[in-house]
Amino acid sequence: MLDTRQTTSGPHPETDTHAVENQPGARGDLDLWAEDPALRAHGLTADGDHLALYGRKIGRAAMRDAAAEADRQPPRPRLFDAGGRRLDELSYHPGYHDVMQAALGSGIAALPWEGAVGGHSTHAAMIYMTAQIAPGQCGALMSTYAAIPALRAAPPLFDLWVPKLTARLHDPALRPVGVKAAATVSLALTEKQGGAPVTRAQRDGEHYRLRGHKWACTAPMSDGLIVLAQAPGGPTAFLVPRWLEGTRNMVHIQRLKDMMGQRASGVAEIELADAIAYPLGAEGDGAASLAPIMQHLRLGAGIAPVGLMRAALATAWHWCGERRSGGARLVELPLMRGVLADLALEWEGALALAMAAASAFDEPTEQGRAFARIGSALALHQSARLCPGVVQEAMDCLGVIGPTEESGMPLLLREAAATSLWEGTGNTLCLEILRILREAPVTGQVLGDILGSVTGGSRAYDAALRAHMARFPRLPEEAQARWYVESLASLLTSAILIAQGPSAIADAYVATRLGDARGRSYGAIEGVDIDAILARIG
């Protein structure tokens, strides 16, 4: 009888001319929770049982292959039908929908708003895992989650949209939100001229009409777009539905950008040709209306680059664990161990800070809200600045195979560059951090409490904290903003690691990031417990 059980035939170990040797095999199915001890340690406030299920689901080889194909075959524009009528659609690879269903179906956008304990921490950890296999799809997932608190300012919109945004389902049908099983939302804020929007909004009965353009709209096939436009009363935030009853809203896709990253979702330039829109708050309150969106978006934007770091490091770790040189595995060579350990410190420090900020989103106290606001901004600045360098160095560990698409590293490197701009440039974020500290003194008080709570346990940390306070007795001038923010983020990360342990990681981070035990390139470190650091990779 024919055996109909599905099996997988491996590749030929020999070519016509030689045997293929010393080439690490495929990694197979991964468990992105069980195989990540650092995530389990720093994600204590998250729902571990839920993350265990999601880590196995999203780490399967078939899911990773689907995500990779969605990136290799980006969406195709279908702007007009055969008769010349506007469609303004994108056609996605099936792998895109597979990932969206896996993530949305697992509650990535819903958990925090369902009242789940540790919901925001769980969301952040899920974004971290998703970024490891499908970074180009994180934008729409993060925006759908982040839009929900802003909709509270418009109760009719909240009642209509939120049940769809939290439905735990991916529904790509081109239908009005009222008849859909589920929906997603994306942001379209940037305009070509920069600064204040020139898109105009005029009231038309119970809604507004928007006329203008947006220069960057991620995942433009989302069911709703959140935009900023000039109403008679000033800049105002609006929700623009893509699909109306019996027709399409006047959201015209001009072209897809040829982006380094975000290829799976697509980033479009759009025009709003008197598109119907609904306000999120009063006219002139655009900044206030967008504030909760941007703060919650910042949570995901700060941890997605950490997921890229993790993916690159894990790939390098697998390669070096099987590849041999001079009879020894690469991972056994002292120089390679130093490089991998240095990269691991960068990754775990960024993970610890991002997850600490995520935990604060789950705390219903003034101190929790304050740390969520400033901690997420510092986490984003740190991870976005460090991620490209970590990914590039991890790619270097693979040698000549690293820059090939099959290794997965070029995808990670492209996304590392693109994700660093999700919240604007590094300079913009530094100025935003200074603004937060200036306008909300409680954020500085909370930071001071955290930084001071671990003094006395590490002379190197205490010395670095004193040096920071001596250099910056008050908020710096704009020209020193980068130095100040980098120093503050490194100190905060050190304080979190000291408080949470293990001590080998905290001591090594303090010595190499706050002290002088490190050169300018990765691997130029000394006096740290290499074995303990590498054990954290999993």
Coordinates of C-alpha atoms in Angstrom, one line a residue:
M1 CA 0.0 0.0 0.0
L2 CA 1.2 3.5 -0.9
D3 CA 2.4 5.5 2.2
T4 CA 0.5 8.8 1.8
R5 CA 2.0 10.4 4.9
Q6 CA 3.7 13.7 4.0
T7 CA 7.5 13.6 4.2
T8 CA 10.1 16.0 3.2
S9 CA 13.0 15.0 0.9
G10 CA 16.2 16.7 1.8
P11 CA 18.6 18.2 -0.8
H12 CA 21.3 16.1 -2.5
P13 CA 24.5 16.1 -0.4
E14 CA 26.6 15.8 -3.6
T15 CA 26.7 17.7 -6.8
D16 CA 28.1 16.3 -10.1
T17 CA 31.6 17.3 -9.1
H18 CA 31.9 17.3 -5.3
A19 CA 30.4 16.5 -2.0
V20 CA 28.8 19.5 -0.2
E21 CA 30.5 19.6 3.3
N22 CA 30.8 22.0 6.1
Q23 CA 27.6 23.8 5.2
P24 CA 25.1 24.1 8.1
G25 CA 21.7 22.6 7.4
A26 CA 18.3 24.3 7.5
R27 CA 17.1 25.4 10.9
G28 CA 13.6 23.8 10.5
D29 CA 10.8 24.7 12.8
L30 CA 11.7 27.2 15.5
D31 CA 10.1 27.9 18.9
L32 CA 10.6 31.7 19.3
W33 CA 9.5 31.6 23.0
A34 CA 11.1 28.4 24.3
E35 CA 14.4 29.0 22.5
D36 CA 14.7 32.6 23.8
P37 CA 15.7 32.6 27.5
A38 CA 16.3 36.4 27.5
L39 CA 12.7 37.0 26.3
R40 CA 11.3 34.8 29.0
A41 CA 13.4 36.6 31.6
H42 CA 12.4 40.1 30.6
G43 CA 8.9 39.3 29.6
L44 CA 7.7 38.2 33.1
T45 CA 4.6 40.5 33.1
A46 CA 3.5 39.1 29.7
D47 CA 1.3 36.0 29.2
G48 CA 3.8 33.3 28.9
D49 CA 1.3 30.6 28.0
H50 CA 0.0 32.7 25.1
L51 CA 3.5 33.6 23.9
A52 CA 4.5 29.9 24.0
L53 CA 1.7 29.1 21.6
Y54 CA 2.4 32.0 19.3
G55 CA 6.2 31.4 19.3
R56 CA 5.6 27.9 18.0
K57 CA 3.1 29.0 15.4
I58 CA 5.0 31.9 14.0
G59 CA 8.4 30.1 14.1
R60 CA 7.3 27.2 11.9
A61 CA 9.4 26.8 8.8
A62 CA 6.3 27.0 6.6
M63 CA 5.4 30.3 8.2
R64 CA 8.9 31.7 7.7
D65 CA 8.9 30.6 4.1
A66 CA 5.5 32.3 3.5
A67 CA 6.8 35.5 5.0
A68 CA 10.0 35.3 2.9
E69 CA 7.9 34.8 -0.3
A70 CA 5.7 37.8 0.6
D71 CA 8.9 39.9 0.8
R72 CA 10.4 38.5 -2.4
Q73 CA 7.1 39.1 -4.3
P74 CA 5.8 42.5 -3.1
P75 CA 2.2 43.6 -3.8
R76 CA 1.3 44.4 -7.4
P77 CA -0.6 47.6 -8.0
R78 CA -4.0 47.3 -9.8
L79 CA -4.8 51.0 -10.3
F80 CA -7.4 50.7 -13.1
D81 CA -9.7 48.1 -14.6
A82 CA -9.7 47.2 -18.3
G83 CA -12.2 50.0 -19.0
G84 CA -10.1 52.7 -17.3
R85 CA -12.1 52.9 -14.1
R86 CA -10.1 53.4 -10.9
L87 CA -9.5 50.4 -8.7
D88 CA -6.6 51.6 -6.4
E89 CA -5.9 48.1 -5.2
L90 CA -2.8 46.1 -4.4
S91 CA -2.6 42.3 -5.0
Y92 CA -0.7 40.5 -2.2
H93 CA 1.2 37.2 -2.2
P94 CA -0.7 34.5 -0.3
G95 CA 2.1 34.4 2.2
Y96 CA 1.2 37.9 3.3
H97 CA -2.3 36.8 4.2
D98 CA -0.9 33.7 6.0
V99 CA 1.2 35.9 8.3
M100 CA -1.6 38.4 8.9
Q101 CA -4.0 35.7 9.9
A102 CA -1.5 34.1 12.2
A103 CA -0.8 37.4 14.0
L104 CA -4.2 39.0 14.1
G105 CA -5.8 35.6 14.8
S106 CA -3.6 35.3 17.8
G107 CA -4.7 38.6 19.2
I108 CA -1.7 40.8 18.5
A109 CA -3.9 43.8 18.1
A110 CA -6.7 42.7 20.5
L111 CA -5.1 41.4 23.7
P112 CA -4.4 44.7 25.5
W113 CA -7.9 46.0 24.8
E114 CA -9.6 42.8 25.9
G115 CA -8.4 43.4 29.5
A116 CA -5.9 40.6 29.4
V117 CA -3.3 40.8 32.3
G118 CA -0.1 42.0 30.8
G119 CA -1.8 42.6 27.5
H120 CA 0.6 45.4 26.3
S121 CA 3.6 43.4 27.3
T122 CA 2.2 40.4 25.4
H123 CA 1.6 42.6 22.4
A124 CA 5.2 43.9 22.5
A125 CA 6.6 40.4 22.7
M126 CA 4.4 39.2 19.8
I127 CA 5.7 42.1 17.7
Y128 CA 9.2 41.1 18.7
M129 CA 8.6 37.6 17.5
T130 CA 6.8 38.6 14.3
A131 CA 9.6 41.0 13.4
Q132 CA 12.0 38.0 13.3
I133 CA 10.2 36.4 10.4
A134 CA 8.0 39.0 8.8
P135 CA 9.3 42.5 9.7
G136 CA 7.7 44.0 6.6
Q137 CA 4.2 43.3 8.0
C138 CA 4.6 44.7 11.5
G139 CA 3.6 48.2 10.5
A140 CA -0.1 47.4 9.8
L141 CA -0.3 45.2 12.9
M142 CA 1.2 47.9 15.1
S143 CA -1.1 50.6 13.7
T144 CA -4.2 48.6 14.1
Y145 CA -3.4 48.1 17.8
A146 CA -2.3 51.7 18.3
A147 CA -5.4 53.3 16.7
I148 CA -7.9 51.9 19.2
P149 CA -7.3 54.4 22.1
A150 CA -7.7 57.4 19.7
L151 CA -11.1 56.2 18.5
R152 CA -12.5 56.8 22.0
A153 CA -12.7 60.5 21.2
A154 CA -15.4 59.6 18.5
P155 CA -17.9 57.2 20.2
P156 CA -19.8 56.3 16.9
L157 CA -16.5 55.4 15.2
F158 CA -15.3 53.5 18.3
D159 CA -18.5 51.4 18.4
L160 CA -18.3 50.6 14.6
W161 CA -14.5 50.1 14.2
V162 CA -13.1 48.7 17.5
P163 CA -15.0 45.3 17.4
K164 CA -13.6 44.8 13.9
L165 CA -10.0 45.9 14.8
T166 CA -10.0 43.4 17.8
A167 CA -11.9 40.6 16.0
R168 CA -8.9 38.2 16.0
L169 CA -9.3 37.6 12.3
H170 CA -7.8 38.7 9.0
D171 CA -10.4 39.7 6.5
P172 CA -8.9 41.2 3.3
A173 CA -12.3 41.6 1.6
L174 CA -12.8 45.0 -0.1
R175 CA -16.0 45.8 1.7
P176 CA -17.3 48.6 4.1
V177 CA -16.2 48.0 7.7
G178 CA -19.8 47.5 8.8
V179 CA -20.2 44.3 6.9
K180 CA -16.7 42.9 7.4
A181 CA -15.6 40.3 9.9
A182 CA -12.5 42.2 10.8
A183 CA -10.5 45.3 9.8
T184 CA -7.1 46.9 10.0
V185 CA -5.9 50.5 10.1
S186 CA -2.8 52.2 8.9
L187 CA -1.3 55.7 9.2
A188 CA -0.7 58.2 6.4
L189 CA 0.7 61.4 8.0
T190 CA 3.7 62.5 6.0
E191 CA 3.4 65.0 3.1
K192 CA 6.1 66.0 0.6
Q193 CA 6.7 69.5 2.0
G194 CA 7.2 68.3 5.6
G195 CA 5.9 70.1 8.6
A196 CA 2.2 71.0 8.9
P197 CA -0.2 69.3 6.4
V198 CA -1.5 71.1 3.4
T199 CA -4.2 68.6 2.8
R200 CA -7.5 70.5 3.3
A201 CA -10.6 69.3 5.1
Q202 CA -14.1 70.8 4.5
R203 CA -17.2 69.7 6.4
D204 CA -19.9 68.1 4.2
G205 CA -22.9 67.2 6.3
E206 CA -22.0 64.5 8.9
H207 CA -18.5 64.0 7.5
Y208 CA -15.7 65.9 5.9
R209 CA -14.1 65.9 2.5
L210 CA -10.3 65.7 2.3
R211 CA -8.3 67.0 -0.7
G212 CA -4.5 66.7 -0.8
H213 CA -1.9 64.0 -0.7
K214 CA 0.2 61.8 1.6
W215 CA 3.7 60.9 0.8
A216 CA 4.0 57.6 2.7
C217 CA 1.1 55.3 3.5
T218 CA 2.2 51.9 4.8
A219 CA -0.1 48.9 4.0
P220 CA -2.5 51.1 1.9
M221 CA -5.0 48.3 1.5
S222 CA -5.9 48.7 5.2
D223 CA -9.6 49.3 5.8
G224 CA -9.0 52.7 7.3
L225 CA -6.3 55.3 7.1
I226 CA -5.6 57.8 9.9
V227 CA -4.5 61.1 8.4
L228 CA -3.9 64.7 9.5
A229 CA -5.5 67.6 7.5
Q230 CA -6.1 71.3 7.8
A231 CA -9.8 71.9 8.8
P232 CA -11.2 75.4 9.2
G233 CA -10.4 75.2 12.9
G234 CA -6.8 74.0 12.5
P235 CA -5.0 70.7 12.1
T236 CA -7.3 67.8 12.7
A237 CA -7.0 64.0 12.8
F238 CA -9.3 62.0 10.6
L239 CA -10.2 58.4 9.9
V240 CA -10.6 57.8 6.2
P241 CA -12.4 54.5 5.3
R242 CA -11.1 52.9 2.1
W243 CA -14.4 51.2 1.2
L244 CA -17.8 52.8 1.2
E245 CA -21.3 51.4 0.7
G246 CA -21.5 50.4 -3.0
T247 CA -18.3 52.3 -4.0
R248 CA -14.8 53.1 -3.1
N249 CA -13.6 56.1 -1.2
M250 CA -11.6 58.6 -3.3
V251 CA -8.2 57.4 -2.0
H252 CA -6.0 57.2 -5.1
I253 CA -2.8 55.2 -5.1
Q254 CA -0.3 57.2 -7.2
R255 CA 2.6 54.7 -7.0
L256 CA 4.3 52.2 -4.7
K257 CA 7.6 53.4 -3.3
D258 CA 10.7 51.3 -4.2
M259 CA 11.7 50.9 -0.5
M260 CA 14.6 49.2 1.1
G261 CA 12.1 47.7 3.6
Q262 CA 8.4 47.2 4.3
R263 CA 8.2 45.5 0.9
A264 CA 5.7 42.9 1.9
S265 CA 3.1 45.4 3.0
G266 CA 3.9 48.1 0.5
V267 CA 4.4 51.9 1.0
A268 CA 2.3 54.0 -1.3
E269 CA 2.0 57.7 -2.3
I270 CA -1.7 58.5 -2.3
E271 CA -3.9 61.4 -3.2
L272 CA -7.2 62.2 -1.4
A273 CA -9.5 63.5 -4.0
D274 CA -12.4 64.8 -1.8
A275 CA -12.2 61.6 0.1
I276 CA -14.9 61.1 2.9
A277 CA -13.4 61.3 6.3
Y278 CA -14.5 61.3 10.0
P279 CA -12.8 63.5 12.6
L280 CA -11.1 62.0 15.7
G281 CA -11.8 64.8 18.0
A282 CA -12.4 68.5 17.6
E283 CA -11.0 70.7 14.9
G284 CA -7.6 72.0 15.8
D285 CA -6.9 69.1 18.2
G286 CA -5.0 67.0 15.7
A287 CA -1.8 66.7 17.8
A288 CA -3.8 65.7 20.9
S289 CA -5.8 63.2 18.9
L290 CA -2.7 61.6 17.5
A291 CA -0.8 61.5 20.8
P292 CA -2.2 58.1 22.0
I293 CA -1.7 56.6 18.6
M294 CA 1.9 57.7 18.5
Q295 CA 2.7 56.6 22.0
H296 CA 1.3 53.1 21.5
L297 CA 2.9 52.9 18.0
R298 CA 6.2 53.8 19.7
L299 CA 6.0 50.6 21.8
G300 CA 6.0 48.3 18.8
A301 CA 8.4 50.5 16.8
G302 CA 10.9 50.2 19.7
I303 CA 10.8 46.5 20.0
A304 CA 10.6 45.5 16.3
P305 CA 14.2 46.4 15.7
V306 CA 15.1 44.2 18.7
G307 CA 13.4 41.3 16.9
L308 CA 15.6 42.0 13.9
M309 CA 18.7 41.9 16.1
R310 CA 17.5 38.6 17.6
A311 CA 16.8 37.1 14.2
A312 CA 20.3 38.1 12.9
L313 CA 22.0 36.9 16.0
A314 CA 20.2 33.6 16.1
T315 CA 21.1 33.0 12.4
A316 CA 24.8 33.7 13.1
W317 CA 24.7 31.5 16.2
H318 CA 23.3 28.6 14.2
W319 CA 25.9 29.1 11.4
C320 CA 28.8 29.3 13.8
G321 CA 27.6 26.3 15.8
E322 CA 27.9 24.0 12.7
R323 CA 30.5 25.6 10.5
R324 CA 34.1 24.5 11.1
S325 CA 37.5 26.2 10.6
G326 CA 40.8 24.5 11.3
G327 CA 38.9 21.5 12.8
A328 CA 36.9 23.6 15.4
R329 CA 33.4 25.0 15.2
L330 CA 33.4 28.7 14.6
V331 CA 31.5 29.2 17.9
E332 CA 34.5 27.6 19.7
L333 CA 37.0 30.2 18.4
P334 CA 37.8 32.9 21.0
L335 CA 37.6 35.8 18.5
M336 CA 34.2 34.7 17.2
R337 CA 32.9 34.1 20.7
G338 CA 33.8 37.7 21.6
V339 CA 32.0 39.0 18.6
L340 CA 28.8 37.0 19.3
A341 CA 28.9 37.9 23.0
D342 CA 29.2 41.6 22.2
L343 CA 26.2 41.4 19.8
A344 CA 24.3 39.4 22.4
L345 CA 24.8 42.2 25.0
E346 CA 23.5 44.8 22.5
W347 CA 20.5 42.7 21.8
E348 CA 19.6 41.8 25.4
G349 CA 20.1 45.3 26.6
A350 CA 17.7 46.6 24.0
L351 CA 15.2 43.8 24.8
A352 CA 15.3 44.5 28.5
L353 CA 14.6 48.2 28.0
A354 CA 11.8 47.7 25.5
M355 CA 10.1 45.1 27.6
A356 CA 10.4 47.3 30.7
A357 CA 8.7 50.0 28.8
A358 CA 6.0 47.6 27.7
S359 CA 5.3 46.5 31.3
A360 CA 4.7 50.2 32.2
F361 CA 1.9 50.3 29.6
D362 CA 0.1 47.7 31.8
E363 CA 0.4 49.8 35.0
P364 CA -2.6 52.0 35.7
T365 CA -0.7 54.5 37.8
E366 CA 0.8 58.0 37.1
Q367 CA 4.3 56.6 37.5
G368 CA 3.5 53.8 35.1
R369 CA 2.1 56.1 32.5
A370 CA 5.0 58.4 32.8
F371 CA 7.6 55.6 32.4
A372 CA 5.6 54.2 29.5
R373 CA 5.8 57.6 27.7
I374 CA 9.5 58.2 28.3
G375 CA 10.7 54.6 28.4
S376 CA 9.2 53.7 25.0
A377 CA 10.8 56.8 23.4
L378 CA 14.2 55.9 24.8
A379 CA 13.8 52.3 23.8
L380 CA 13.0 53.3 20.3
H381 CA 15.9 55.6 20.0
Q382 CA 18.3 53.0 21.3
S383 CA 17.1 50.0 19.3
A384 CA 16.7 52.0 16.0
R385 CA 20.2 53.3 16.2
L386 CA 21.9 50.0 17.2
C387 CA 19.9 47.6 15.0
P388 CA 21.6 48.2 11.6
G389 CA 25.1 47.7 13.1
V390 CA 24.1 44.5 14.9
V391 CA 22.6 43.0 11.8
Q392 CA 25.5 43.9 9.6
E393 CA 28.0 42.4 12.1
A394 CA 25.9 39.2 12.4
M395 CA 25.9 39.0 8.7
D396 CA 29.7 39.2 8.7
C397 CA 29.8 36.2 10.9
L398 CA 28.5 34.1 8.0
G399 CA 31.2 35.1 5.6
V400 CA 30.4 35.0 1.9
I401 CA 27.0 33.4 2.4
G402 CA 25.9 36.3 4.6
P403 CA 25.0 38.8 1.8
T404 CA 23.1 36.2 -0.2
E405 CA 19.3 36.5 -0.1
E406 CA 19.0 32.8 0.9
S407 CA 20.7 33.5 4.2
G408 CA 17.9 35.9 5.2
M409 CA 20.4 38.5 6.3
P410 CA 19.8 41.0 3.5
L411 CA 16.1 41.2 4.3
L412 CA 17.0 41.9 8.0
L413 CA 19.5 44.5 7.0
R414 CA 17.1 46.3 4.7
E415 CA 14.4 46.3 7.4
A416 CA 16.9 47.5 10.0
A417 CA 17.5 50.6 7.9
A418 CA 13.8 51.2 7.2
T419 CA 12.4 50.6 10.7
S420 CA 14.7 53.2 12.2
L421 CA 12.6 55.8 10.4
W422 CA 9.1 54.6 11.6
E423 CA 8.9 57.4 14.1
G424 CA 10.9 60.0 12.1
T425 CA 14.7 60.6 12.1
G426 CA 17.0 60.1 15.0
N427 CA 17.2 63.9 15.5
T428 CA 13.4 64.2 15.6
L429 CA 13.2 61.5 18.3
C430 CA 15.9 63.1 20.4
L431 CA 14.0 66.4 20.4
E432 CA 10.8 64.6 21.2
I433 CA 12.5 63.0 24.3
L434 CA 13.6 66.4 25.4
R435 CA 10.1 67.8 24.9
I436 CA 8.6 65.0 27.0
L437 CA 11.0 65.6 29.8
R438 CA 10.4 69.3 29.7
E439 CA 6.6 69.2 29.5
A440 CA 6.0 66.3 31.9
P441 CA 8.4 66.7 34.9
V442 CA 7.0 63.4 36.4
T443 CA 8.8 61.5 33.6
G444 CA 12.2 62.8 34.8
Q445 CA 11.3 62.0 38.4
V446 CA 10.4 58.4 37.5
L447 CA 13.7 58.1 35.5
G448 CA 15.6 59.5 38.5
D449 CA 13.9 57.0 40.8
I450 CA 14.8 54.0 38.6
L451 CA 18.4 55.2 38.0
G452 CA 18.9 55.8 41.7
S453 CA 17.3 52.5 42.9
V454 CA 20.3 50.4 41.9
T455 CA 23.1 52.6 43.1
G456 CA 25.6 51.0 45.5
G457 CA 25.7 47.6 43.7
S458 CA 28.2 48.5 40.9
R459 CA 31.0 51.1 41.2
A460 CA 31.2 51.4 37.5
Y461 CA 27.5 52.2 37.2
D462 CA 27.6 54.7 40.0
A463 CA 30.6 56.4 38.4
A464 CA 28.8 56.6 35.1
L465 CA 25.7 58.0 36.7
R466 CA 27.7 60.7 38.5
A467 CA 29.5 61.6 35.2
H468 CA 26.1 61.9 33.4
M469 CA 24.7 64.2 36.1
A470 CA 27.9 66.3 36.1
R471 CA 27.8 66.7 32.3
F472 CA 24.0 67.3 32.2
P473 CA 22.9 69.0 35.4
R474 CA 19.8 70.1 33.4
L475 CA 18.3 69.3 30.1
P476 CA 20.9 70.0 27.3
E477 CA 20.8 72.4 24.5
E478 CA 19.7 71.0 21.1
A479 CA 23.2 70.4 19.8
Q480 CA 23.9 67.9 22.7
A481 CA 20.6 66.1 22.5
R482 CA 22.0 62.9 20.9
W483 CA 24.8 62.6 23.5
Y484 CA 22.3 63.1 26.3
V485 CA 19.7 60.7 25.0
E486 CA 22.3 58.0 24.3
S487 CA 23.8 58.3 27.7
L488 CA 20.4 58.3 29.4
A489 CA 19.3 55.2 27.5
S490 CA 22.5 53.3 28.3
L491 CA 22.2 54.2 32.0
L492 CA 18.5 53.2 32.1
T493 CA 19.3 49.9 30.3
S494 CA 22.0 49.2 32.8
A495 CA 19.8 49.9 35.8
I496 CA 17.1 47.5 34.4
L497 CA 19.7 44.8 33.9
I498 CA 21.2 45.3 37.4
A499 CA 17.7 45.1 38.9
Q500 CA 16.6 42.0 36.9
G501 CA 19.9 40.1 36.5
P502 CA 21.6 37.8 35.8
S503 CA 24.6 39.6 37.3
A504 CA 27.0 38.4 34.5
I505 CA 24.9 40.2 31.9
A506 CA 24.5 43.3 34.0
D507 CA 28.2 43.5 34.9
A508 CA 29.2 43.0 31.3
Y509 CA 26.8 45.5 29.9
V510 CA 27.9 48.2 32.5
A511 CA 31.6 47.4 31.8
T512 CA 31.3 47.6 28.0
R513 CA 28.6 50.2 27.5
L514 CA 29.3 52.6 30.4
G515 CA 33.0 51.9 31.0
D516 CA 36.1 51.6 29.0
A517 CA 36.3 47.8 28.5
R518 CA 35.4 48.0 24.8
G519 CA 36.8 49.2 21.5
R520 CA 34.8 50.7 18.6
S521 CA 34.0 47.4 16.8
Y522 CA 32.0 44.5 17.9
G523 CA 34.1 41.8 19.6
A524 CA 36.6 44.3 21.0
I525 CA 35.7 43.5 24.6
E526 CA 37.5 42.1 27.6
G527 CA 37.0 41.1 31.2
V528 CA 33.4 39.7 30.8
D529 CA 31.9 36.3 31.3
I530 CA 31.6 35.2 27.6
D531 CA 30.1 31.8 28.4
A532 CA 27.3 33.3 30.5
I533 CA 26.5 35.9 27.8
L534 CA 26.4 33.3 25.0
A535 CA 24.1 31.0 27.0
R536 CA 21.4 33.7 26.8
I537 CA 21.2 33.2 23.0
G538 CA 19.4 29.9 23.6

